[in-house]
Short mmCIF file of C-alpha atoms in Angstrom, two decimals:
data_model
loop_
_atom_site.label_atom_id
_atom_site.label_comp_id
_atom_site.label_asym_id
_atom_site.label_seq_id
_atom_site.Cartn_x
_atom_site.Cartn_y
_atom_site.Cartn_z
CA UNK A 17 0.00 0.00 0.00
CA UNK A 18 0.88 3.69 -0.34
CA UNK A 19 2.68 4.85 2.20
CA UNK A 20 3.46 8.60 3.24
CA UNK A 21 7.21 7.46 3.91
CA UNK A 22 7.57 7.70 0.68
CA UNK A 23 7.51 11.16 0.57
CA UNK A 24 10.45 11.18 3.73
CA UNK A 25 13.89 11.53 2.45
CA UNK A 26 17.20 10.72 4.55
CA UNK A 27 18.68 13.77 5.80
CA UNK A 28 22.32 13.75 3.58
CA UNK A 29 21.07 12.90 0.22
CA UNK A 30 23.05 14.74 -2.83
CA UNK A 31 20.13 16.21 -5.23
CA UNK A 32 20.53 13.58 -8.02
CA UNK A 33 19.57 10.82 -5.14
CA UNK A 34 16.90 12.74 -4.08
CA UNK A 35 15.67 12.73 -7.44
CA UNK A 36 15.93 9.16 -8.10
CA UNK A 37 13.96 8.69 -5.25
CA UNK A 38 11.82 11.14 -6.56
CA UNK A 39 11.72 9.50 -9.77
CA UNK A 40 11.58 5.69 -8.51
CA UNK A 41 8.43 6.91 -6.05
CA UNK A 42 6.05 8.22 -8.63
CA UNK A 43 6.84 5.31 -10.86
CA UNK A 44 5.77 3.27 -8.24
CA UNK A 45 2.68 5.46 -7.61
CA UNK A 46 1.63 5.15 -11.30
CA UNK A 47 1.87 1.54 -11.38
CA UNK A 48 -1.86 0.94 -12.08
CA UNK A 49 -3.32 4.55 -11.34
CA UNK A 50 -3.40 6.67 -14.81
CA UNK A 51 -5.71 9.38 -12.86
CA UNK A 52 -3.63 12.71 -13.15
CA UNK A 53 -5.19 14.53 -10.59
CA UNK A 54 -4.05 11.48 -8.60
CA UNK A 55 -0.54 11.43 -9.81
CA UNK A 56 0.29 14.79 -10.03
CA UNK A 57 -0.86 15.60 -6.53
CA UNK A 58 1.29 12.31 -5.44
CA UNK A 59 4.39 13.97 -7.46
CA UNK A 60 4.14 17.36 -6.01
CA UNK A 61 4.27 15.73 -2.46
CA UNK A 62 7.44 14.16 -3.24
CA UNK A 63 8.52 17.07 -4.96
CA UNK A 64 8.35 19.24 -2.20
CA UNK A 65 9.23 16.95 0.56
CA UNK A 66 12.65 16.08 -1.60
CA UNK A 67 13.84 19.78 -1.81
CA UNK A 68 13.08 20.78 1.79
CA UNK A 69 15.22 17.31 2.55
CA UNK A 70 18.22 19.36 0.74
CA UNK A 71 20.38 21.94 1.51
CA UNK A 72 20.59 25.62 0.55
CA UNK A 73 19.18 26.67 -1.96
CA UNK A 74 17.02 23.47 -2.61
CA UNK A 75 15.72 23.65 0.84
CA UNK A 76 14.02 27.06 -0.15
CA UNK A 77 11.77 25.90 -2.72
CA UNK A 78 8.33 27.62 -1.95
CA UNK A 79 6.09 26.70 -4.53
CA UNK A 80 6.35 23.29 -6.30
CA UNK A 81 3.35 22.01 -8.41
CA UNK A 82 1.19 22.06 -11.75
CA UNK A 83 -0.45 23.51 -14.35
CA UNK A 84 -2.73 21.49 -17.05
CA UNK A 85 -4.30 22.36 -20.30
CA UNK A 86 -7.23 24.79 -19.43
CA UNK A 87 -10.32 22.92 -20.78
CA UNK A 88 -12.25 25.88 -20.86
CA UNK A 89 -10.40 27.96 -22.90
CA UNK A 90 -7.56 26.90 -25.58
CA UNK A 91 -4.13 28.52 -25.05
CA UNK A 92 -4.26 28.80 -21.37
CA UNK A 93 -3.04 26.89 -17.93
CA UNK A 94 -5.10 26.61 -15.27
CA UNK A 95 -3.72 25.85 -11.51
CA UNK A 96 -3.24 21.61 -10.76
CA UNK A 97 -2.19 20.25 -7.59
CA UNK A 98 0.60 21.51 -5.73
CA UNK A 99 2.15 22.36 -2.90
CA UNK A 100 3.21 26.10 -1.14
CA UNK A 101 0.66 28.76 -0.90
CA UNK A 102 -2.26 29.94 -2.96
CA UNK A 103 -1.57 30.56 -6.52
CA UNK A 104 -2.77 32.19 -10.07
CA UNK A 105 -5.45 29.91 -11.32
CA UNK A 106 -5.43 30.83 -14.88
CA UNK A 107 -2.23 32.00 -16.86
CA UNK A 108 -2.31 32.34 -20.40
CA UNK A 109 0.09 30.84 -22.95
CA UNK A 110 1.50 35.11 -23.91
CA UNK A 111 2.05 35.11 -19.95
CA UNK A 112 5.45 34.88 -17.80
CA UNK A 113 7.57 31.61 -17.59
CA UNK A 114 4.69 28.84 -17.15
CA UNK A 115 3.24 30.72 -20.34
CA UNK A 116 6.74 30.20 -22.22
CA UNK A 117 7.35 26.74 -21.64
CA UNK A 118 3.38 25.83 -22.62
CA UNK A 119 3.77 28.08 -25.24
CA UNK A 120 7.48 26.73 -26.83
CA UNK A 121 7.33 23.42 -25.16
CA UNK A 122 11.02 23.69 -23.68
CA UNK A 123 12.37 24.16 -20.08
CA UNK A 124 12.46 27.46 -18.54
CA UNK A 125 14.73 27.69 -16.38
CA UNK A 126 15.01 31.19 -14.86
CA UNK A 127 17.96 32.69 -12.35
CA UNK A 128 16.25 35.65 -11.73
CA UNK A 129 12.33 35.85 -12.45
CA UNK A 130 12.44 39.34 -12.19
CA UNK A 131 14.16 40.19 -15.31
CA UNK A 132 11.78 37.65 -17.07
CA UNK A 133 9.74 40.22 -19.15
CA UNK A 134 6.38 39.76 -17.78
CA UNK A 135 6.72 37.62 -15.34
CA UNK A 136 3.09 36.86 -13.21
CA UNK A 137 4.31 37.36 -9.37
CA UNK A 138 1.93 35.33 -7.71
CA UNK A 139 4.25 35.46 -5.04
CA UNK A 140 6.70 38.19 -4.31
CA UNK A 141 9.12 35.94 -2.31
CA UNK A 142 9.76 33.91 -5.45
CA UNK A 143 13.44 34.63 -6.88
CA UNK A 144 13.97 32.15 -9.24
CA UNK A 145 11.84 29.25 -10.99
CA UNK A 146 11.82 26.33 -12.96
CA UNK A 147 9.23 25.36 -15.40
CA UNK A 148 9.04 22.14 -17.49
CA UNK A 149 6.52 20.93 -20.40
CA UNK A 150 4.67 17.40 -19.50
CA UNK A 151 4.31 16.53 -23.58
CA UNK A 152 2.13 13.85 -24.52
CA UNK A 153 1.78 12.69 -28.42
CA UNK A 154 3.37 16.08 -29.41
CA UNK A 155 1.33 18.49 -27.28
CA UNK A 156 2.12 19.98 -23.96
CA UNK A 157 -0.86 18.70 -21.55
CA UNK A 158 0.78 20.61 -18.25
CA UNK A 159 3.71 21.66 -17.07
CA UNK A 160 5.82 21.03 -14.02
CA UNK A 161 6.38 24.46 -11.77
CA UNK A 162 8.94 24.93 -9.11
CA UNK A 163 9.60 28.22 -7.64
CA UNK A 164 12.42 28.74 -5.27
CA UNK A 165 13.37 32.01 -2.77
CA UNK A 166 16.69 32.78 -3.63
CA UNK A 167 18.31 33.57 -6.96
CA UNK A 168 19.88 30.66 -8.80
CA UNK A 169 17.82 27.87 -7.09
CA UNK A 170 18.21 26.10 -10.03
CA UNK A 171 20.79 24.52 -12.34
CA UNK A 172 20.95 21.73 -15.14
CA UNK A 173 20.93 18.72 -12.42
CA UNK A 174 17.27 20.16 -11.85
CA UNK A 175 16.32 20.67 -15.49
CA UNK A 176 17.59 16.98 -16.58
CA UNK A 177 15.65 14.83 -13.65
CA UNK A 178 12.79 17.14 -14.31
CA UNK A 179 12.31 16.71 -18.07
CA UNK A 180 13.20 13.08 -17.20
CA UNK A 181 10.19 13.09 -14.66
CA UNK A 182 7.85 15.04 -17.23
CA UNK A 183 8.44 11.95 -19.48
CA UNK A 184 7.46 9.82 -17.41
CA UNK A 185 4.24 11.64 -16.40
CA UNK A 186 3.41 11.81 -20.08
CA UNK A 187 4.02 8.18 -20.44
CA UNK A 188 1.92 7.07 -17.61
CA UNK A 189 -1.15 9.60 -16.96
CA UNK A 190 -4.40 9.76 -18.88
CA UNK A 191 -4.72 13.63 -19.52
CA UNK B 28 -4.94 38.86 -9.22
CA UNK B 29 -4.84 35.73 -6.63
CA UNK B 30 -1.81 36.36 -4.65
CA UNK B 31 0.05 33.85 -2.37
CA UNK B 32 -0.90 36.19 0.73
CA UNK B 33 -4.35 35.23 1.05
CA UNK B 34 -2.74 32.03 2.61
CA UNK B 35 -0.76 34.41 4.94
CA UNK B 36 -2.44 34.00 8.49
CA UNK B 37 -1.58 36.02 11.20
CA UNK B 38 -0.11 35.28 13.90
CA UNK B 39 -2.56 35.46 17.31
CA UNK B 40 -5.64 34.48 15.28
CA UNK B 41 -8.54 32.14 17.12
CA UNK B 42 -9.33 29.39 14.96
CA UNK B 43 -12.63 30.62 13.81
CA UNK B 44 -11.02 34.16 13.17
CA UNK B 45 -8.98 31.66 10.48
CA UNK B 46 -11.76 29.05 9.29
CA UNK B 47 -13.73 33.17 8.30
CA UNK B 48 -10.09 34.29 7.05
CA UNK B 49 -10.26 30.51 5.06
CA UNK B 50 -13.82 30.89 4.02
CA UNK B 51 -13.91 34.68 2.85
CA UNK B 52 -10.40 33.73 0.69
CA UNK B 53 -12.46 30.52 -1.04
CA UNK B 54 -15.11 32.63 -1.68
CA UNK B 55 -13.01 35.11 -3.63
CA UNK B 56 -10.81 32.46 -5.42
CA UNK B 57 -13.95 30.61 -6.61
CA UNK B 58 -15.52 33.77 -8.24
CA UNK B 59 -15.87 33.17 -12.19
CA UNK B 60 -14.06 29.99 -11.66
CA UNK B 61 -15.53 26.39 -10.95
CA UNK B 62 -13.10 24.19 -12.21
CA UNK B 63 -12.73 21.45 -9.39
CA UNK B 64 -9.12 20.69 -9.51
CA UNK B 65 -7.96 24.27 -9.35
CA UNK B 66 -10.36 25.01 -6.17
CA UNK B 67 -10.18 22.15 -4.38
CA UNK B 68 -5.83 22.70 -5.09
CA UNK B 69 -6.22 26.57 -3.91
CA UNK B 70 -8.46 25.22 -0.82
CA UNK B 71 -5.92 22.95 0.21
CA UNK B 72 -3.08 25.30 0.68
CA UNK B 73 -5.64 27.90 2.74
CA UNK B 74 -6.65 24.96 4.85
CA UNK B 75 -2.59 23.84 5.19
CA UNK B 76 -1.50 27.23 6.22
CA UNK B 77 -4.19 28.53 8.32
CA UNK B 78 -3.88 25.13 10.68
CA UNK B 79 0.20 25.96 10.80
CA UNK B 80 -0.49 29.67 11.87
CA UNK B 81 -2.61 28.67 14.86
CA UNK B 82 -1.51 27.10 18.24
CA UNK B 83 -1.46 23.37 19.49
CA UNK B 84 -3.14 20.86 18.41
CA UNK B 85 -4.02 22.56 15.33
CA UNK B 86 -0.53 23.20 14.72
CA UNK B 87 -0.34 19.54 14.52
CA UNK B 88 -2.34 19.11 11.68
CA UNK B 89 0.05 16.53 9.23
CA UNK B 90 -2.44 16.02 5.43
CA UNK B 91 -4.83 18.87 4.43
CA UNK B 92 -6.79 17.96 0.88
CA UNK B 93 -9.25 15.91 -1.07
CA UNK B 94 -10.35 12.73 -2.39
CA UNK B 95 -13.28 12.99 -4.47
CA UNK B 96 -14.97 10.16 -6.39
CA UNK B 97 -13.28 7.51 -8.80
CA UNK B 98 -14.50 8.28 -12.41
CA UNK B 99 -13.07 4.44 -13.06
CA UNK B 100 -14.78 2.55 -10.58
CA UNK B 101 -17.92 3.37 -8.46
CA UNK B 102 -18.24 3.29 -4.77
CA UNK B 103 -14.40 4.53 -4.71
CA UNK B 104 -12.91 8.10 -3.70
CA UNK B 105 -9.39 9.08 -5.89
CA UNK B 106 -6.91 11.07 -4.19
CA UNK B 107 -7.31 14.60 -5.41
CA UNK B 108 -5.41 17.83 -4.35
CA UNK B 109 -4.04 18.07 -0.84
CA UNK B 110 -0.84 19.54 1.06
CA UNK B 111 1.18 16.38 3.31
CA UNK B 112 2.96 13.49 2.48
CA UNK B 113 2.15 11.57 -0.07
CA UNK B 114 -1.09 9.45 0.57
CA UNK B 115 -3.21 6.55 -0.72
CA UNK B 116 -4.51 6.80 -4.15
CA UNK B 117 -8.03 5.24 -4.12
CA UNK B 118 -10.50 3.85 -1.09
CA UNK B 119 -13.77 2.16 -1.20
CA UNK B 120 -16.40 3.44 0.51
CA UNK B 121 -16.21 0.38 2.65
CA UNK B 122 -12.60 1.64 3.98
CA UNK B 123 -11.76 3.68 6.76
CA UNK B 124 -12.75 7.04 7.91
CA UNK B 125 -13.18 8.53 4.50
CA UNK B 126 -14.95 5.62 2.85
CA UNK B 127 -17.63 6.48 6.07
CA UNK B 128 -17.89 9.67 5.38
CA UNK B 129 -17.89 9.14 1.51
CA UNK B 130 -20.65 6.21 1.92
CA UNK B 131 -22.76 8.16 4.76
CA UNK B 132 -22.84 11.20 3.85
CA UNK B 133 -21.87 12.83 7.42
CA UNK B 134 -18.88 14.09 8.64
CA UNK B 135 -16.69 11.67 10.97
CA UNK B 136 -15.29 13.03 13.63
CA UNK B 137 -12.63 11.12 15.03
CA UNK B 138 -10.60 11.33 18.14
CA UNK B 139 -8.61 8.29 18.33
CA UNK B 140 -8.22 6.93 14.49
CA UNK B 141 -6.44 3.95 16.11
CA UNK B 142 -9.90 2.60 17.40
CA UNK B 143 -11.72 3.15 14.40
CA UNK B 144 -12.60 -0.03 12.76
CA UNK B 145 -11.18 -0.29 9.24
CA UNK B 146 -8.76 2.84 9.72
CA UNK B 147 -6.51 2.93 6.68
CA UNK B 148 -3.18 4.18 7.85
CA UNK B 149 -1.98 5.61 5.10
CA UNK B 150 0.63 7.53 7.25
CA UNK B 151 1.31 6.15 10.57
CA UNK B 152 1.62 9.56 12.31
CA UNK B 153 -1.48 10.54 12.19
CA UNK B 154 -3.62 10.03 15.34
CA UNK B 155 -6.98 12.09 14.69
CA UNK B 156 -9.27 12.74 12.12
CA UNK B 157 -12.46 14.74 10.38
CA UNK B 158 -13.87 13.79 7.05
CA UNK B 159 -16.58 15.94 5.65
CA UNK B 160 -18.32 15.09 2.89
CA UNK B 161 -18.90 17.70 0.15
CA UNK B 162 -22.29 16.98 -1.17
CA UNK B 163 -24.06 18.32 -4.88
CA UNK B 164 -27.20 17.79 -6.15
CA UNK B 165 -27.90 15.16 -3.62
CA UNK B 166 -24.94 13.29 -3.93
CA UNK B 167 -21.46 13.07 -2.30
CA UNK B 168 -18.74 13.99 -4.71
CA UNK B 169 -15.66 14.26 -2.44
CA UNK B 170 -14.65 14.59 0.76
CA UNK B 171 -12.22 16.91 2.77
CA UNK B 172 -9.49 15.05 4.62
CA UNK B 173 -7.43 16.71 7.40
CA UNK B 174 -5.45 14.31 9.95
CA UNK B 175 -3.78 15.97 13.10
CA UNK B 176 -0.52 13.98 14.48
CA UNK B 177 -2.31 14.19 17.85
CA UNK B 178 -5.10 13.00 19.54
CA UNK B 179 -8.59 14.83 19.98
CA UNK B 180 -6.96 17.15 17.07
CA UNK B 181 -10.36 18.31 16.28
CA UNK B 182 -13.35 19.45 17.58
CA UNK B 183 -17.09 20.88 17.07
CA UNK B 184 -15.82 24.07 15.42
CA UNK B 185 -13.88 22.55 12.77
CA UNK B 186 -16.94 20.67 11.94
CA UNK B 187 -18.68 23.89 11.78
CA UNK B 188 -16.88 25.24 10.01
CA UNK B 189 -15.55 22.63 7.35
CA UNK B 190 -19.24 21.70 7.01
CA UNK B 191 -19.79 25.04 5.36
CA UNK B 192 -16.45 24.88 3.15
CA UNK B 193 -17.86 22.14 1.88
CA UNK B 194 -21.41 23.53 1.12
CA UNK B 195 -19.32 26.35 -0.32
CA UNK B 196 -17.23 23.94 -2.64
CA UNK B 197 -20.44 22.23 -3.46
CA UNK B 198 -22.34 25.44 -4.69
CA UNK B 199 -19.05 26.85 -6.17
CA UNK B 200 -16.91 24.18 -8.15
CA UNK B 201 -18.19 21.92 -10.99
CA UNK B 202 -17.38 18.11 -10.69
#
């Protein structure tokens, strides 16, 4: 059975173990479960529980979640399960760095949000963010949002076991 | 725009002064917007951060979210947004708190989830427990989980006042 351990990560970890932990969890999860609400909300646990297991600036990661496919309105996101405070519900595909990566379909990853021209701040206290495309038969279905407090909170470790995550999302949730 | 300060509590608040500050915030968030997933998401994190800002055994409170019911396979709830550890994905109606609630129709209020016959522990720290069901058009079509690490975690004022979240989800959110 599920278990919330699963979501507990040794204190110690380097971030590429705590992302194959990340990565062998949620495989788990979707054995047998294709549900995305399900999934996703089941990813961002482990999501957020694995950075605040890591060090500086990992361990500052305020916002970690999803957006899907709006299916009330074509070219735009709407707000999927996450974790970290209340957030935009709706962001349009013209719009900041979730908009860029649904828009282009490739990683965003951003050092400093605020010189991202129009960035959405949904939450002042985010410095820097990550956002990744979830594509399924050749069309970006969500994407995968991390925001972190500090500049730089991100670097191509993150962007690599994220795209690899987004893969497997694709590959194993009916959107 | 939704900013991440409407799940900014203060500090010194009583916990009805946060259930209003909870319930005036949903309210807002779900005007012009009934998608399910991105309220019940939203709802989560004000329920999450309102029981951190208040004192012991609220404080306490370990999962904060959903389950709402299995499109796959009826007579089940599907995990749906929430803020914790990771959790089960699916449970019958004939499992547990939530499958009582879920099956019932009435909240369960439970002190001691250890003598509750059939409790599913999905994560071994938690000791209490309230389920209320969110009922539409007759019929329940989720539920809203919170468990407390403690005992006696919760009381007749969170069923007061999680009662009417969920008659607000109900009249507010399309599922």
């Amino acid at each position: 059975m599920v278990h919330a351990d699963s979501s507990t990560f040794a204190q110690g970890l380097s971030k590429k173990e705590v992302y194959a932990q990340i990565r062998d969890q949620a495989e788990a999860l979707f054995d047998g479960q294709r549900n995305w609400v399900c999934n996703l909300a089941n990813v961002a646990s482990l999501l957020w529980h694995g950075y605040h297991s890591l060090s500086f600036p990992s361990s500052r990661v305020n916002w970690a979640g999803f957006y899907v496919l709006d299916p009330s309105r074509p070219n735009q996101l709407i707000l999927g399960p996450f974790q970290g405070q209340v957030a935009c519900q709706t962001i349009g595909f013209n719009r900041g760095v979730c908009g860029a990566a649904a828009r282009t379909g490739e990683t965003q990853l951003i050092e400093d949000v605020d010189q991202f021209p129009g960035h959405i701040a949904c939450d002042g206290a985010s410095k820097s963010e990550i956002v990744v495309p979830v594509v399924q038969n050749g069309r970006v279905v969500a994407i995968i949002d991390v925001d972190c407090a500090e500049l730089n909170g991100f670097d191509m470790d993150d962007k690599a076991a994220l795209e690899d995550l987004a893969a497997l999302i694709a590959k194993a949730s009916d959107f």
